[in-house]
Structures are given as structure tokens and as C-alpha cells.
Backbone as numpy.savetxt, mean C-alpha at the origin, in Angstrom:
# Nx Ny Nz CAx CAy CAz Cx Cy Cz
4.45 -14.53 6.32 3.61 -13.35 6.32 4.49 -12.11 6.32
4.11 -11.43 5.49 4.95 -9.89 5.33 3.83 -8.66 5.81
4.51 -8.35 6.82 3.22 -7.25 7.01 3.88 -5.68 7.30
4.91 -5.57 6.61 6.18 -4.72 6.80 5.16 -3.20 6.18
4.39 -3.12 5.21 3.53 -2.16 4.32 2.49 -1.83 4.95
2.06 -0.51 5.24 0.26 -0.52 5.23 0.02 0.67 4.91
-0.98 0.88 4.74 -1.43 1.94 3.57 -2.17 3.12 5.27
-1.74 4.31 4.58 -2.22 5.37 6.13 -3.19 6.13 5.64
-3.90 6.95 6.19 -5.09 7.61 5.96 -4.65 8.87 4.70
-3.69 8.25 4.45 -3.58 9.68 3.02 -3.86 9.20 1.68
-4.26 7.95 1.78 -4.91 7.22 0.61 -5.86 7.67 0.24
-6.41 8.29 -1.32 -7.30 8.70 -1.70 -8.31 7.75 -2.45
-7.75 6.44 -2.88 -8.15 5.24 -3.63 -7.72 5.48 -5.39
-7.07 5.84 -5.81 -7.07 5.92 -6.87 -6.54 4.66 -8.03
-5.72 3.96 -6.93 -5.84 2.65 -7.38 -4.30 1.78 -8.33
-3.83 3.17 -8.35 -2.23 3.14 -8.72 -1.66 1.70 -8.12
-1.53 1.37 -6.68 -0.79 0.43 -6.35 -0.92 -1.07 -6.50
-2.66 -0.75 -6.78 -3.00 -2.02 -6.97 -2.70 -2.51 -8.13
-2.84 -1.35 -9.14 -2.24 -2.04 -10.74 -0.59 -2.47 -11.30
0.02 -2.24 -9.76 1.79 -2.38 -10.06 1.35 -3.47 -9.22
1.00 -3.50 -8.44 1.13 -4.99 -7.39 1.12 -6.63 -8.04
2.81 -7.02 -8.04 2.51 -8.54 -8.66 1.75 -9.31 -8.28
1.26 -9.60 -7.24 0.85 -10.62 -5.94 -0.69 -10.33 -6.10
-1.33 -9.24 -6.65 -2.36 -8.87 -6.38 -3.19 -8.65 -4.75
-2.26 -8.12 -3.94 -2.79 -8.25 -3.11 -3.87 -6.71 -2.35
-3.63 -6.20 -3.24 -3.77 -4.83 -2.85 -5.53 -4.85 -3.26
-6.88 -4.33 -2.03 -8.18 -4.34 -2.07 -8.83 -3.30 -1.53
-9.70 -3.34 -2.14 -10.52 -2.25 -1.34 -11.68 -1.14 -2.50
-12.71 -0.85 -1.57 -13.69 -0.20 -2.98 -13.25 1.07 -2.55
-13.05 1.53 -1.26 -12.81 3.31 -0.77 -11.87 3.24 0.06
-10.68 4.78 0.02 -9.63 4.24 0.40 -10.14 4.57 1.77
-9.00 4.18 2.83 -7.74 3.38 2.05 -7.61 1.77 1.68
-6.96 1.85 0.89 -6.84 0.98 0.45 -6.29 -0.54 1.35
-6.46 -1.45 1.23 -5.65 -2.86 2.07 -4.99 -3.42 1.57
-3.81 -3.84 2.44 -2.90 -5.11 1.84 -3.00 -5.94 2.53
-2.80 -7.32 2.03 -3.15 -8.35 1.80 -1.92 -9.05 3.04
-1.83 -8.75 3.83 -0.57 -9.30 4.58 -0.06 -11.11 4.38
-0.69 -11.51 3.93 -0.29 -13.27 3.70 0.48 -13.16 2.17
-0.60 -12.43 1.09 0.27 -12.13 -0.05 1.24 -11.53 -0.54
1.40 -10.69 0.29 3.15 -9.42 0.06 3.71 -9.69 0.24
4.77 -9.92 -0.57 6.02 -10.31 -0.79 7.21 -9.39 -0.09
6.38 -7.97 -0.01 7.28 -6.68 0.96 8.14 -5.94 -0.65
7.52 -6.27 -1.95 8.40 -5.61 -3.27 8.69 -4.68 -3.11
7.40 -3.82 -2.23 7.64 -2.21 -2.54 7.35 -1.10 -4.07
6.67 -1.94 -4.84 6.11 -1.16 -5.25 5.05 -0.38 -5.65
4.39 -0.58 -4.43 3.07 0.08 -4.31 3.18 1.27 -3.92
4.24 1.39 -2.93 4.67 2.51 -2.18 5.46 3.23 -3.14
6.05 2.94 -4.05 7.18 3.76 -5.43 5.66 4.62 -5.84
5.13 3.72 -5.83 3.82 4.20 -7.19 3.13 5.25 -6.91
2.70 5.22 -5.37 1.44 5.94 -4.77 2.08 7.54 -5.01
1.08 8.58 -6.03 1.27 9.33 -5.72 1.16 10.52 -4.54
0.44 10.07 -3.79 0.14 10.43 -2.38 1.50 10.10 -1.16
2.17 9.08 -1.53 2.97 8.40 -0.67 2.50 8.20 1.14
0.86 7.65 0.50 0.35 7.11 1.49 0.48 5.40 1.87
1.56 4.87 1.03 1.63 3.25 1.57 3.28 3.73 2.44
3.41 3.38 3.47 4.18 3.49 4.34 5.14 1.93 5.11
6.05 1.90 5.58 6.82 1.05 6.16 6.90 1.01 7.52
6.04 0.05 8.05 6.12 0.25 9.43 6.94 0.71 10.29
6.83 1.52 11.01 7.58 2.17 11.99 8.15 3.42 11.37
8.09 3.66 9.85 8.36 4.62 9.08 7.38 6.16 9.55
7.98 6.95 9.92 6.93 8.33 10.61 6.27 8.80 9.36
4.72 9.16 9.77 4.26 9.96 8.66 4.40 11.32 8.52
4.66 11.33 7.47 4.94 13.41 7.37 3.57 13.64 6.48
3.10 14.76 6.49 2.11 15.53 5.55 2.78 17.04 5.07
């Protein structure tokens, strides 16, 4: 289980991460969005993608 990713309240849903995500793990109808913690591999590129740079690394501080 990789649960290193999670998506923070600056997710707007637009849906960017889910369409880079190999694993498909990335869900949700309104953000924010969910990851799939059994399916993530931890690639990281959901978080490259998001233009919001609302998918975050645990323990990683949020800035606005």
C-alpha cells in the first residue's frame, strides 16, 4: 500500500491527474479528488500535472 499522495482541499476537480495516472487510481465526481491508496504506485505524476498543486506528499506543508 502506498499512501505517500493525497489530494488537499485546493482541488478544483478538473481531472488532469486522473488522465496521467497509470494505475488508474485517481476518483471522484467533485473535488477533491481520491486516491486510490492500494493502487499507487507513489509515480508522482498526478502531483507534476495538477495545475493547482493540490496533490501533496505527506507531511509535505501546504502553502496557498
Amino acid at each position: 500500500m502506498n499512501d505517500k499522495y493525497f489530494v488537499s482541499d485546493l482541488c478544483v476537480g478538473c481531472g488532469g491527474c486522473r488522465s496521467v495516472c497509470p494505475e488508474h487510481c485517481i476518483n471522484g465526481v467533485r473535488p477533491p479528488m481520491k486516491i486510490d491508496a492500494e493502487k499507487c504506485v507513489g509515480c508522482g505524476r498526478c502531483a507534476l500535472t495538477c495545475p493547482m498543486k493540490a496533490i501533496k506528499i505527506r507531511g509535505e506543508e501546504i502553502t496557498v
